[in-house]
Amino acid sequence: MPKEIAPSPGPPRRRAGRPRSLVLDGDLIGRTALKLVNDGGYTKLTMSGLAKALGVSPSALYNHVGSKQEIMQLIQEIVMDNVDSSVFESFPLTEALLRWAETYRDVLAGHAPLIPLIAVLPVTGSPRTLDMYEKVATGFTKAGWHQADIVPAIVAVESFIFGSALDATAPLDIFNPGKKAGQLPNFEDALDAQRATGRNSADAAFHTGLRAIVAGLLGTPATS
Amino acid sequence: MPKEIAPSPGPPRRRAGRPRSLVLDGDLIGRTALKLVNDGGYTKLTMSGLAKALGVSPSALYNHVGSKQEIMQLIQEIVMDNVDSSVFESFPLTEALLRWAETYRDVLAGHAPLIPLIAVLPVTGSPRTLDMYEKVATGFTKAGWHQADIVPAIVAVESFIFGSALDATAPLDIFNPGKKAGQLPNFEDALDAQRATGRNSADAAFHTGLRAIVAGLLGTPATS
DNA sequence: ACCTGAACACCGTTCAAGT
DNA sequence: ACCTGAACACCGTTCAAGT
């Protein structure tokens, strides 16, 4: 559990003369970890690398954090804040879902190693993520949904987003049939036809799939 | 690249008197690795643990496999074989997609650590997986789909499956609001209403989401 | 309360040496 | 061709000792 600094009304009380060492706190650790990841990807995120970036010994980190997993959670909290859930306040449900999903997927695509974590992590300790869910749920409620159907609908769209974000990190030629070339007539024809459109196949899949699942959930034709 | 033993027409030629040591090959390594995983999960899958299970030293594995990642791929090939893609030969597209997705998701839910790998791994080296795609593509083709739309549709459904399989491994109380309880009226009402149905929320999300995306893609109402 | 430095218990992988 | 045993270059984490 990361320690937080409560905003204090006055200047912080300190014992006279004793200059406190530059503090390491959950916020700084999370931000530094994210910087490390943005620079060199998740392979760069090691406890010793993070400690060095903070000018501290690796074991010092364990005064503020229980495990490396907790550092992943700090990153997750910062990153999830970039998902735009305000759209549920300004757009009708269908349009809001489409826009929300788009930012959500883009955010996660840049942090693929977080996806298996986020999918499984209780949101209990992530107040901002809970705020997001409240906004999404409010969008469904205002659209007149039955309460019991709302959570499964959210989870369904989220699952699609998680999978699509993973897919977005796949190499472009992921479907290359290799030595099986020539033996898969229908699949290879479909591949060629898709390639001929010049569109990125992951992006095309995300957009048609998103429209499909939203339309399917809301009971309107996918093409509208 | 795992070495394969080509089926030989006659009995294998051996130098007389020299009994060959019991062979280690890609097939045996993969099956043993899977056994290890089925027993104790993916944390049990270490090179030294696998070597011990095979009665061999860890370094011996590198005569047959280039890296641990390649062992993950061996497991993936075996596991993917449990996905039932024969349904595309015996059911109309909608029904086949629903059945295929169900087995696919169940198979992956038992092997969550494979999901990020499979999502990104070129299928070039997985002939059985390519055969699956051919069957799926044939199902779309026979249903009269435009060739250029087939691959994005497959990828979209697959993304939903990947995300749902990840979600299936999440703890039941993943949405517990914790200290934010009481501050999220719409979301908490939705949670309570969903819980009151007595259904597993991940399963409900998968089934409604699957129907929605398939219906949305095929342009028919989700409730049909 | 918070930090350091050494140590621990692992990882995956490499490589010379054997047969 | 394939295996062993030792070694390497890391991991995350613990803990006594310092201030």
Short mmCIF file of C-alpha atoms (C1' of nucleotides) in Angstrom, two decimals:
data_model
loop_
_atom_site.label_atom_id
_atom_site.label_comp_id
_atom_site.label_asym_id
_atom_site.label_seq_id
_atom_site.Cartn_x
_atom_site.Cartn_y
_atom_site.Cartn_z
CA MET A 1 0.00 0.00 0.00
CA PRO A 2 1.65 3.24 -1.16
CA LYS A 3 1.90 5.92 1.47
CA GLU A 4 0.21 9.19 0.63
CA ILE A 5 0.93 12.66 1.81
CA ALA A 6 -2.20 14.33 3.10
CA PRO A 7 -2.45 17.96 2.00
CA SER A 8 -1.75 19.88 5.21
CA PRO A 9 -3.34 23.27 5.97
CA GLY A 10 -0.19 24.90 7.33
CA PRO A 11 3.54 24.42 6.69
CA PRO A 12 4.74 20.94 7.74
CA ARG A 13 6.04 20.71 11.33
CA ARG A 14 9.65 19.67 11.54
CA ARG A 15 12.09 19.19 14.38
CA ALA A 16 14.31 22.28 14.34
CA GLY A 17 17.73 22.02 12.72
CA ARG A 18 17.19 18.46 11.49
CA PRO A 19 16.87 18.77 7.68
CA ARG A 20 14.91 15.75 6.58
CA SER A 21 16.54 13.84 3.73
CA LEU A 22 14.91 14.38 0.37
CA VAL A 23 11.81 12.24 0.70
CA LEU A 24 10.99 9.23 -1.32
CA ASP A 25 7.25 8.70 -1.52
CA GLY A 26 4.80 6.62 -3.50
CA ASP A 27 4.06 9.47 -5.85
CA LEU A 28 7.68 10.11 -6.77
CA ILE A 29 8.39 6.39 -7.10
CA GLY A 30 5.42 5.93 -9.42
CA ARG A 31 6.32 8.89 -11.60
CA THR A 32 9.96 7.86 -11.83
CA ALA A 33 8.97 4.30 -12.66
CA LEU A 34 6.71 5.55 -15.43
CA LYS A 35 9.52 7.71 -16.80
CA LEU A 36 11.79 4.66 -16.87
CA VAL A 37 9.13 2.67 -18.73
CA ASN A 38 8.45 5.45 -21.23
CA ASP A 39 12.17 5.67 -21.97
CA GLY A 40 13.11 2.04 -22.32
CA GLY A 41 10.02 -0.10 -22.01
CA TYR A 42 9.11 -2.52 -19.26
CA THR A 43 12.38 -4.42 -19.48
CA LYS A 44 14.04 -1.29 -18.09
CA LEU A 45 11.81 -1.41 -15.03
CA THR A 46 13.90 -3.26 -12.44
CA MET A 47 14.12 -2.51 -8.75
CA SER A 48 17.80 -1.66 -9.04
CA GLY A 49 17.26 0.46 -12.15
CA LEU A 50 14.48 2.33 -10.43
CA ALA A 51 16.60 2.79 -7.30
CA LYS A 52 19.43 4.21 -9.37
CA ALA A 53 17.08 6.62 -11.11
CA LEU A 54 15.98 7.77 -7.66
CA GLY A 55 19.53 8.00 -6.34
CA VAL A 56 18.95 5.44 -3.66
CA SER A 57 19.80 1.82 -2.91
CA PRO A 58 17.40 -0.92 -4.07
CA SER A 59 16.53 -2.00 -0.56
CA ALA A 60 15.43 1.54 0.28
CA LEU A 61 12.44 1.09 -2.03
CA TYR A 62 11.00 -1.50 0.32
CA ASN A 63 10.42 1.19 2.93
CA HIS A 64 7.72 2.61 0.68
CA VAL A 65 6.48 -0.30 -1.34
CA GLY A 66 5.86 -3.93 -0.57
CA SER A 67 6.84 -5.45 -3.87
CA LYS A 68 7.55 -4.73 -7.51
CA GLN A 69 3.92 -5.54 -8.24
CA GLU A 70 2.95 -2.51 -6.17
CA ILE A 71 5.11 -0.34 -8.39
CA MET A 72 3.26 -1.70 -11.40
CA GLN A 73 0.06 -0.61 -9.68
CA LEU A 74 1.45 2.89 -9.15
CA ILE A 75 2.15 3.10 -12.88
CA GLN A 76 -1.30 1.75 -13.65
CA GLU A 77 -2.97 4.46 -11.59
CA ILE A 78 -1.10 7.23 -13.40
CA VAL A 79 -1.67 5.71 -16.81
CA MET A 80 -5.37 5.01 -16.33
CA ASP A 81 -5.86 8.69 -15.67
CA ASN A 82 -5.30 9.31 -19.37
CA VAL A 83 -8.47 7.42 -20.27
CA ASP A 84 -11.15 9.96 -21.09
CA SER A 85 -14.31 9.06 -19.20
CA SER A 86 -15.69 12.60 -19.25
CA VAL A 87 -17.32 11.72 -22.58
CA PHE A 88 -20.15 10.02 -20.70
CA GLU A 89 -21.17 13.44 -19.41
CA SER A 90 -21.26 15.11 -22.81
CA PHE A 91 -22.31 12.46 -25.33
CA PRO A 92 -25.14 9.97 -25.73
CA LEU A 93 -24.22 6.46 -24.60
CA THR A 94 -23.28 5.00 -27.98
CA GLU A 95 -21.01 7.86 -28.93
CA ALA A 96 -19.53 8.03 -25.43
CA LEU A 97 -18.69 4.32 -25.44
CA LEU A 98 -16.97 4.61 -28.80
CA ARG A 99 -14.86 7.56 -27.68
CA TRP A 100 -14.09 6.14 -24.25
CA ALA A 101 -13.01 2.80 -25.73
CA GLU A 102 -10.75 4.53 -28.22
CA THR A 103 -8.73 6.40 -25.59
CA TYR A 104 -8.73 3.36 -23.31
CA ARG A 105 -7.31 1.13 -26.01
CA ASP A 106 -4.71 3.69 -27.06
CA VAL A 107 -3.55 4.13 -23.47
CA LEU A 108 -3.24 0.38 -22.89
CA ALA A 109 -1.53 -0.31 -26.20
CA GLY A 110 1.43 1.67 -24.90
CA HIS A 111 1.51 -0.40 -21.72
CA ALA A 112 0.83 -3.97 -22.78
CA PRO A 113 2.52 -5.57 -19.75
CA LEU A 114 -0.02 -3.80 -17.56
CA ILE A 115 -2.97 -5.46 -19.28
CA PRO A 116 -2.85 -8.87 -17.58
CA LEU A 117 -2.36 -7.00 -14.31
CA ILE A 118 -5.23 -4.56 -14.76
CA ALA A 119 -7.56 -7.32 -15.91
CA VAL A 120 -7.09 -9.14 -12.64
CA LEU A 121 -6.32 -6.35 -10.16
CA PRO A 122 -9.08 -5.42 -7.69
CA VAL A 123 -9.95 -1.77 -8.26
CA THR A 124 -10.39 -1.35 -4.52
CA GLY A 125 -7.15 0.58 -4.19
CA SER A 126 -7.52 2.68 -7.35
CA PRO A 127 -9.91 5.55 -6.55
CA ARG A 128 -9.50 7.16 -9.96
CA THR A 129 -10.39 3.94 -11.73
CA LEU A 130 -13.45 3.64 -9.53
CA ASP A 131 -14.42 7.19 -10.51
CA MET A 132 -14.18 6.10 -14.12
CA TYR A 133 -16.54 3.19 -13.55
CA GLU A 134 -19.00 5.52 -11.83
CA LYS A 135 -19.05 7.76 -14.88
CA VAL A 136 -19.50 4.83 -17.23
CA ALA A 137 -22.27 3.37 -15.06
CA THR A 138 -23.97 6.75 -14.96
CA GLY A 139 -23.95 6.83 -18.74
CA PHE A 140 -25.72 3.49 -18.89
CA THR A 141 -28.18 4.48 -16.16
CA LYS A 142 -29.15 7.72 -17.88
CA ALA A 143 -29.70 5.76 -21.08
CA GLY A 144 -32.35 3.76 -19.23
CA TRP A 145 -30.54 0.45 -18.79
CA HIS A 146 -31.66 -2.18 -16.32
CA GLN A 147 -29.22 -2.03 -13.42
CA ALA A 148 -28.41 -5.73 -13.51
CA ASP A 149 -27.27 -5.50 -17.14
CA ILE A 150 -24.83 -2.62 -16.69
CA VAL A 151 -21.80 -4.34 -15.13
CA PRO A 152 -21.73 -7.22 -17.64
CA ALA A 153 -21.97 -4.70 -20.47
CA ILE A 154 -19.07 -2.67 -19.11
CA VAL A 155 -16.97 -5.77 -18.57
CA ALA A 156 -17.75 -7.01 -22.07
CA VAL A 157 -16.60 -3.79 -23.72
CA GLU A 158 -13.57 -3.69 -21.46
CA SER A 159 -12.62 -7.24 -22.39
CA PHE A 160 -12.77 -6.28 -26.03
CA ILE A 161 -10.57 -3.26 -25.28
CA PHE A 162 -8.00 -5.36 -23.40
CA GLY A 163 -7.78 -7.90 -26.19
CA SER A 164 -7.58 -5.21 -28.84
CA ALA A 165 -4.82 -3.40 -26.96
CA LEU A 166 -2.82 -6.62 -26.84
CA ASP A 167 -3.49 -7.16 -30.51
CA ALA A 168 -2.34 -3.64 -31.32
CA THR A 169 1.18 -4.61 -30.23
CA ALA A 170 1.38 -7.59 -32.58
CA PRO A 171 3.70 -7.53 -35.60
CA LEU A 172 2.08 -6.61 -38.90
CA ASP A 173 2.81 -9.93 -40.58
CA ILE A 174 1.50 -12.00 -37.69
CA PHE A 175 -0.68 -14.06 -40.06
CA ASN A 176 2.09 -14.94 -42.50
CA PRO A 177 1.32 -18.59 -43.36
CA GLY A 178 5.01 -19.46 -43.88
CA LYS A 179 5.53 -22.98 -45.17
CA LYS A 180 1.78 -23.54 -45.20
CA ALA A 181 1.43 -20.96 -47.96
CA GLY A 182 -0.79 -22.26 -50.74
CA GLN A 183 -2.63 -24.72 -48.54
CA LEU A 184 -5.11 -22.30 -46.95
CA PRO A 185 -7.15 -20.98 -49.89
CA ASN A 186 -9.91 -19.10 -48.08
CA PHE A 187 -7.74 -17.66 -45.32
CA GLU A 188 -5.02 -16.55 -47.72
CA ASP A 189 -7.54 -14.94 -50.05
CA ALA A 190 -9.00 -13.10 -47.07
CA LEU A 191 -5.54 -11.99 -45.98
CA ASP A 192 -4.67 -10.70 -49.45
CA ALA A 193 -7.97 -8.87 -49.76
CA GLN A 194 -7.49 -7.23 -46.39
CA ARG A 195 -3.92 -6.22 -47.21
CA ALA A 196 -5.13 -4.71 -50.48
CA THR A 197 -7.27 -2.26 -48.54
CA GLY A 198 -4.06 -0.71 -47.24
CA ARG A 199 -5.51 -0.48 -43.75
CA ASN A 200 -3.75 -1.70 -40.64
CA SER A 201 -5.55 -4.93 -39.83
CA ALA A 202 -5.45 -4.41 -36.03
CA ASP A 203 -6.98 -0.95 -36.36
CA ALA A 204 -9.64 -2.19 -38.76
CA ALA A 205 -10.49 -5.02 -36.39
CA PHE A 206 -10.74 -2.66 -33.45
CA HIS A 207 -13.02 -0.22 -35.17
CA THR A 208 -15.40 -2.70 -36.76
CA GLY A 209 -15.37 -4.84 -33.62
CA LEU A 210 -16.04 -1.88 -31.36
CA ARG A 211 -18.95 -0.71 -33.49
CA ALA A 212 -20.26 -4.26 -33.57
CA ILE A 213 -20.16 -4.92 -29.85
CA VAL A 214 -21.59 -1.50 -28.97
CA ALA A 215 -24.32 -1.84 -31.55
CA GLY A 216 -25.03 -5.39 -30.46
CA LEU A 217 -25.28 -4.38 -26.83
CA LEU A 218 -27.48 -1.39 -27.57
CA GLY A 219 -29.67 -3.30 -29.95
CA THR A 220 -29.15 -1.06 -32.95
CA PRO A 221 -27.70 -2.01 -36.35
CA ALA A 222 -23.90 -1.92 -36.43
CA THR A 223 -23.87 0.30 -39.49
CA SER A 224 -25.79 3.16 -37.95
CA MET B 1 12.96 -23.90 -33.80
CA PRO B 2 11.99 -27.32 -32.38
CA LYS B 3 13.46 -30.24 -34.19
CA GLU B 4 10.97 -32.68 -35.60
CA ILE B 5 11.38 -36.32 -36.30
CA ALA B 6 10.34 -37.12 -39.84
CA PRO B 7 8.31 -40.31 -40.05
CA SER B 8 10.73 -42.78 -41.64
CA PRO B 9 9.54 -45.55 -43.93
CA GLY B 10 11.69 -48.28 -42.41
CA PRO B 11 13.14 -48.93 -38.95
CA PRO B 12 15.67 -46.27 -37.95
CA ARG B 13 19.26 -47.12 -38.86
CA ARG B 14 21.55 -47.31 -35.86
CA ARG B 15 25.21 -48.08 -35.45
CA ALA B 16 25.34 -51.62 -34.13
CA GLY B 17 25.83 -52.15 -30.40
CA ARG B 18 25.62 -48.46 -29.58
CA PRO B 19 22.29 -48.03 -27.72
CA ARG B 20 21.24 -44.41 -28.21
CA SER B 21 20.35 -42.57 -25.03
CA LEU B 22 16.63 -42.02 -24.52
CA VAL B 23 15.92 -39.10 -26.81
CA LEU B 24 14.76 -35.70 -25.81
CA ASP B 25 12.75 -34.02 -28.53
CA GLY B 26 10.49 -31.04 -28.97
CA ASP B 27 7.39 -33.14 -28.60
CA LEU B 28 8.44 -34.68 -25.30
CA ILE B 29 9.66 -31.35 -23.97
CA GLY B 30 6.38 -29.67 -24.83
CA ARG B 31 4.25 -32.41 -23.30
CA THR B 32 6.33 -32.49 -20.14
CA ALA B 33 6.21 -28.71 -19.86
CA LEU B 34 2.43 -28.80 -20.18
CA LYS B 35 2.23 -31.48 -17.50
CA LEU B 36 4.29 -29.26 -15.19
CA VAL B 37 1.98 -26.32 -15.87
CA ASN B 38 -1.16 -28.35 -15.34
CA ASP B 39 0.19 -29.56 -12.01
CA GLY B 40 1.49 -26.37 -10.49
CA GLY B 41 0.72 -23.46 -12.80
CA TYR B 42 3.13 -21.35 -14.78
CA THR B 43 5.27 -20.51 -11.76
CA LYS B 44 6.31 -24.17 -11.79
CA LEU B 45 7.58 -23.84 -15.33
CA THR B 46 11.29 -23.13 -14.94
CA MET B 47 14.09 -24.46 -17.07
CA SER B 48 15.60 -26.31 -14.13
CA GLY B 49 12.22 -27.68 -13.04
CA LEU B 50 11.53 -28.88 -16.55
CA ALA B 51 14.99 -30.40 -16.81
CA LYS B 52 14.46 -32.27 -13.57
CA ALA B 53 11.09 -33.57 -14.77
CA LEU B 54 12.87 -34.86 -17.86
CA GLY B 55 15.75 -36.34 -15.88
CA VAL B 56 18.32 -34.17 -17.54
CA SER B 57 20.44 -31.12 -16.76
CA PRO B 58 19.07 -27.64 -17.53
CA SER B 59 21.70 -26.90 -20.14
CA ALA B 60 20.71 -30.04 -22.05
CA LEU B 61 17.42 -28.36 -22.97
CA TYR B 62 19.27 -25.84 -25.11
CA ASN B 63 20.21 -28.59 -27.52
CA HIS B 64 16.56 -28.78 -28.54
CA VAL B 65 15.17 -25.37 -27.85
CA GLY B 66 16.52 -21.86 -28.24
CA SER B 67 14.90 -20.24 -25.26
CA LYS B 68 12.20 -20.57 -22.64
CA GLN B 69 9.91 -18.61 -24.94
CA GLU B 70 10.13 -21.48 -27.42
CA ILE B 71 8.89 -23.84 -24.73
CA MET B 72 5.92 -21.55 -24.18
CA GLN B 73 5.24 -21.88 -27.89
CA LEU B 74 5.36 -25.67 -27.67
CA ILE B 75 2.74 -25.52 -24.93
CA GLN B 76 0.67 -23.09 -26.97
CA GLU B 77 0.58 -25.47 -29.93
CA ILE B 78 -0.68 -28.35 -27.83
CA VAL B 79 -3.21 -26.23 -25.99
CA MET B 80 -4.62 -24.53 -29.09
CA ASP B 81 -5.47 -27.95 -30.43
CA ASN B 82 -8.26 -28.12 -27.87
CA VAL B 83 -10.11 -25.27 -29.54
CA ASP B 84 -12.98 -26.74 -31.53
CA SER B 85 -12.93 -25.23 -35.01
CA SER B 86 -14.77 -28.12 -36.62
CA VAL B 87 -18.00 -26.31 -35.77
CA PHE B 88 -17.54 -24.15 -38.86
CA GLU B 89 -18.09 -27.26 -40.96
CA SER B 90 -21.32 -28.27 -39.26
CA PHE B 91 -23.08 -25.08 -38.16
CA PRO B 92 -24.16 -21.83 -39.77
CA LEU B 93 -21.73 -18.96 -39.19
CA THR B 94 -23.44 -17.36 -36.19
CA GLU B 95 -23.83 -20.59 -34.29
CA ALA B 96 -20.32 -21.73 -35.23
CA LEU B 97 -18.76 -18.48 -34.01
CA LEU B 98 -20.57 -18.77 -30.69
CA ARG B 99 -19.43 -22.35 -30.16
CA TRP B 100 -15.88 -21.76 -31.37
CA ALA B 101 -15.47 -18.71 -29.14
CA GLU B 102 -16.73 -20.63 -26.14
CA THR B 103 -14.14 -23.41 -26.40
CA TYR B 104 -11.43 -20.91 -27.31
CA ARG B 105 -12.11 -18.81 -24.23
CA ASP B 106 -12.30 -21.84 -21.95
CA VAL B 107 -9.00 -23.16 -23.24
CA LEU B 108 -7.24 -19.81 -22.78
CA ALA B 109 -8.72 -19.15 -19.34
CA GLY B 110 -6.69 -22.11 -18.09
CA HIS B 111 -3.52 -20.69 -19.62
CA ALA B 112 -3.66 -16.95 -18.96
CA PRO B 113 0.12 -16.44 -19.19
CA LEU B 114 -0.05 -17.66 -22.77
CA ILE B 115 -2.50 -14.95 -23.82
CA PRO B 116 -0.07 -12.04 -24.21
CA LEU B 117 2.21 -14.44 -26.06
CA ILE B 118 -0.43 -15.80 -28.44
CA ALA B 119 -1.77 -12.32 -29.16
CA VAL B 120 1.61 -11.28 -30.48
CA LEU B 121 3.13 -14.50 -31.77
CA PRO B 122 3.30 -14.95 -35.55
CA VAL B 123 1.30 -18.04 -36.45
CA THR B 124 3.86 -18.87 -39.10
CA GLY B 125 5.30 -21.70 -37.05
CA SER B 126 1.98 -23.09 -35.77
CA PRO B 127 0.45 -25.18 -38.56
CA ARG B 128 -2.49 -26.31 -36.45
CA THR B 129 -3.39 -22.74 -35.61
CA LEU B 130 -3.23 -21.87 -39.28
CA ASP B 131 -5.59 -24.75 -40.01
CA MET B 132 -7.97 -23.26 -37.48
CA TYR B 133 -7.91 -19.90 -39.26
CA GLU B 134 -8.59 -21.61 -42.57
CA LYS B 135 -11.70 -23.24 -41.13
CA VAL B 136 -12.90 -19.98 -39.63
CA ALA B 137 -12.25 -18.11 -42.87
CA THR B 138 -14.11 -20.80 -44.80
CA GLY B 139 -17.09 -20.30 -42.52
CA PHE B 140 -17.15 -16.60 -43.32
CA THR B 141 -16.64 -17.21 -47.04
CA LYS B 142 -19.48 -19.71 -47.27
CA ALA B 143 -21.71 -17.20 -45.49
CA GLY B 144 -21.08 -14.81 -48.35
CA TRP B 145 -18.76 -12.31 -46.71
CA HIS B 146 -16.64 -9.88 -48.67
CA GLN B 147 -13.09 -11.19 -48.50
CA ALA B 148 -11.60 -7.92 -47.24
CA ASP B 149 -13.89 -7.94 -44.20
CA ILE B 150 -13.10 -11.45 -43.01
CA VAL B 151 -9.73 -10.98 -41.30
CA PRO B 152 -10.79 -7.91 -39.29
CA ALA B 153 -13.91 -9.77 -38.17
CA ILE B 154 -11.88 -12.77 -37.02
CA VAL B 155 -9.39 -10.56 -35.21
CA ALA B 156 -12.20 -8.62 -33.54
CA VAL B 157 -13.84 -11.75 -32.16
CA GLU B 158 -10.46 -13.11 -31.14
CA SER B 159 -9.62 -9.90 -29.29
CA PHE B 160 -12.84 -10.20 -27.37
CA ILE B 161 -11.98 -13.81 -26.55
CA PHE B 162 -8.48 -12.91 -25.34
CA GLY B 163 -9.80 -10.14 -23.11
CA SER B 164 -12.59 -12.34 -21.77
CA ALA B 165 -10.16 -15.16 -21.00
CA LEU B 166 -8.01 -12.74 -19.00
CA ASP B 167 -11.11 -11.47 -17.26
CA ALA B 168 -12.19 -15.01 -16.41
CA THR B 169 -9.14 -15.32 -14.15
CA ALA B 170 -9.99 -12.21 -12.12
CA PRO B 171 -11.12 -12.51 -8.49
CA LEU B 172 -14.87 -12.39 -7.93
CA ASP B 173 -14.80 -9.23 -5.83
CA ILE B 174 -12.62 -7.33 -8.28
CA PHE B 175 -15.04 -4.37 -8.26
CA ASN B 176 -15.21 -3.99 -4.48
CA PRO B 177 -15.19 -0.19 -4.01
CA GLY B 178 -13.39 -0.40 -0.63
CA LYS B 179 -13.05 2.96 1.07
CA LYS B 180 -14.91 4.62 -1.78
CA ALA B 181 -18.05 2.71 -0.79
CA GLY B 182 -21.06 5.02 -0.68
CA GLN B 183 -19.55 7.55 -3.09
CA LEU B 184 -20.37 5.77 -6.35
CA PRO B 185 -24.18 5.60 -6.43
CA ASN B 186 -24.80 4.38 -9.96
CA PHE B 187 -21.90 1.96 -10.11
CA GLU B 188 -22.66 0.47 -6.72
CA ASP B 189 -26.34 0.07 -7.56
CA ALA B 190 -25.34 -1.68 -10.76
CA LEU B 191 -22.94 -3.94 -8.87
CA ASP B 192 -25.59 -4.88 -6.31
CA ALA B 193 -28.17 -5.57 -9.00
CA GLN B 194 -25.74 -7.76 -10.90
CA ARG B 195 -24.77 -9.66 -7.76
CA ALA B 196 -28.44 -10.21 -6.98
CA THR B 197 -28.80 -12.18 -10.20
CA GLY B 198 -26.52 -14.80 -8.67
CA ARG B 199 -24.63 -15.12 -11.94
CA ASN B 200 -20.88 -14.96 -12.25
CA SER B 201 -20.22 -11.52 -13.66
CA ALA B 202 -17.34 -12.61 -15.92
CA ASP B 203 -19.46 -15.36 -17.47
CA ALA B 204 -22.42 -13.03 -17.93
CA ALA B 205 -20.16 -10.47 -19.58
CA PHE B 206 -18.69 -13.07 -21.91
CA HIS B 207 -22.02 -14.43 -23.04
CA THR B 208 -23.79 -11.12 -23.58
CA GLY B 209 -20.66 -9.61 -25.11
CA LEU B 210 -20.14 -12.53 -27.43
CA ARG B 211 -23.72 -12.44 -28.63
CA ALA B 212 -23.44 -8.69 -29.07
CA ILE B 213 -20.25 -8.67 -31.12
CA VAL B 214 -21.34 -11.59 -33.29
CA ALA B 215 -24.76 -10.07 -33.85
CA GLY B 216 -23.22 -6.67 -34.51
CA LEU B 217 -20.79 -8.10 -37.03
CA LEU B 218 -23.45 -10.14 -38.78
CA GLY B 219 -25.94 -7.31 -38.78
CA THR B 220 -28.69 -9.14 -36.95
CA PRO B 221 -30.31 -8.17 -33.63
CA ALA B 222 -28.34 -9.39 -30.59
CA THR B 223 -31.41 -10.98 -29.06
CA SER B 224 -32.12 -13.32 -31.93
"C1'" DA C 1 11.76 6.59 10.27
"C1'" DC C 2 14.49 5.69 6.68
"C1'" DC C 3 18.78 4.32 4.48
"C1'" DT C 4 22.98 1.22 3.24
"C1'" DG C 5 25.47 -2.94 2.08
"C1'" DA C 6 25.77 -7.58 2.18
"C1'" DA C 7 23.54 -11.69 1.53
"C1'" DC C 8 19.94 -14.97 -0.12
"C1'" DA C 9 17.47 -17.70 -3.16
"C1'" DC C 10 16.44 -17.87 -7.17
"C1'" DC C 11 16.20 -16.98 -12.59
"C1'" DG C 12 17.59 -18.04 -17.88
"C1'" DT C 13 21.57 -18.87 -20.54
"C1'" DT C 14 26.49 -19.94 -22.08
"C1'" DC C 15 30.30 -22.78 -22.69
"C1'" DA C 16 34.28 -25.79 -22.17
"C1'" DA C 17 34.75 -30.45 -21.43
"C1'" DG C 18 33.43 -34.96 -21.94
"C1'" DT C 19 31.28 -39.40 -24.59
"C1'" DA D 1 25.15 -35.27 -31.64
"C1'" DC D 2 24.03 -34.63 -27.22
"C1'" DC D 3 24.95 -34.28 -22.30
"C1'" DT D 4 27.20 -32.48 -17.78
"C1'" DG D 5 28.87 -29.16 -14.47
"C1'" DA D 6 30.51 -24.87 -13.59
"C1'" DA D 7 29.99 -20.25 -14.32
"C1'" DC D 8 27.74 -15.80 -15.67
"C1'" DA D 9 24.83 -12.03 -15.39
"C1'" DC D 10 21.17 -10.97 -13.78
"C1'" DC D 11 16.50 -10.88 -10.87
"C1'" DG D 12 13.41 -9.47 -6.48
"C1'" DT D 13 13.70 -9.48 -1.62
"C1'" DT D 14 15.44 -9.69 3.34
"C1'" DC D 15 17.86 -8.08 7.13
"C1'" DA D 16 21.31 -6.52 10.42
"C1'" DA D 17 23.52 -2.38 11.06
"C1'" DG D 18 23.79 2.35 10.99
"C1'" DT D 19 21.85 7.61 11.57
#
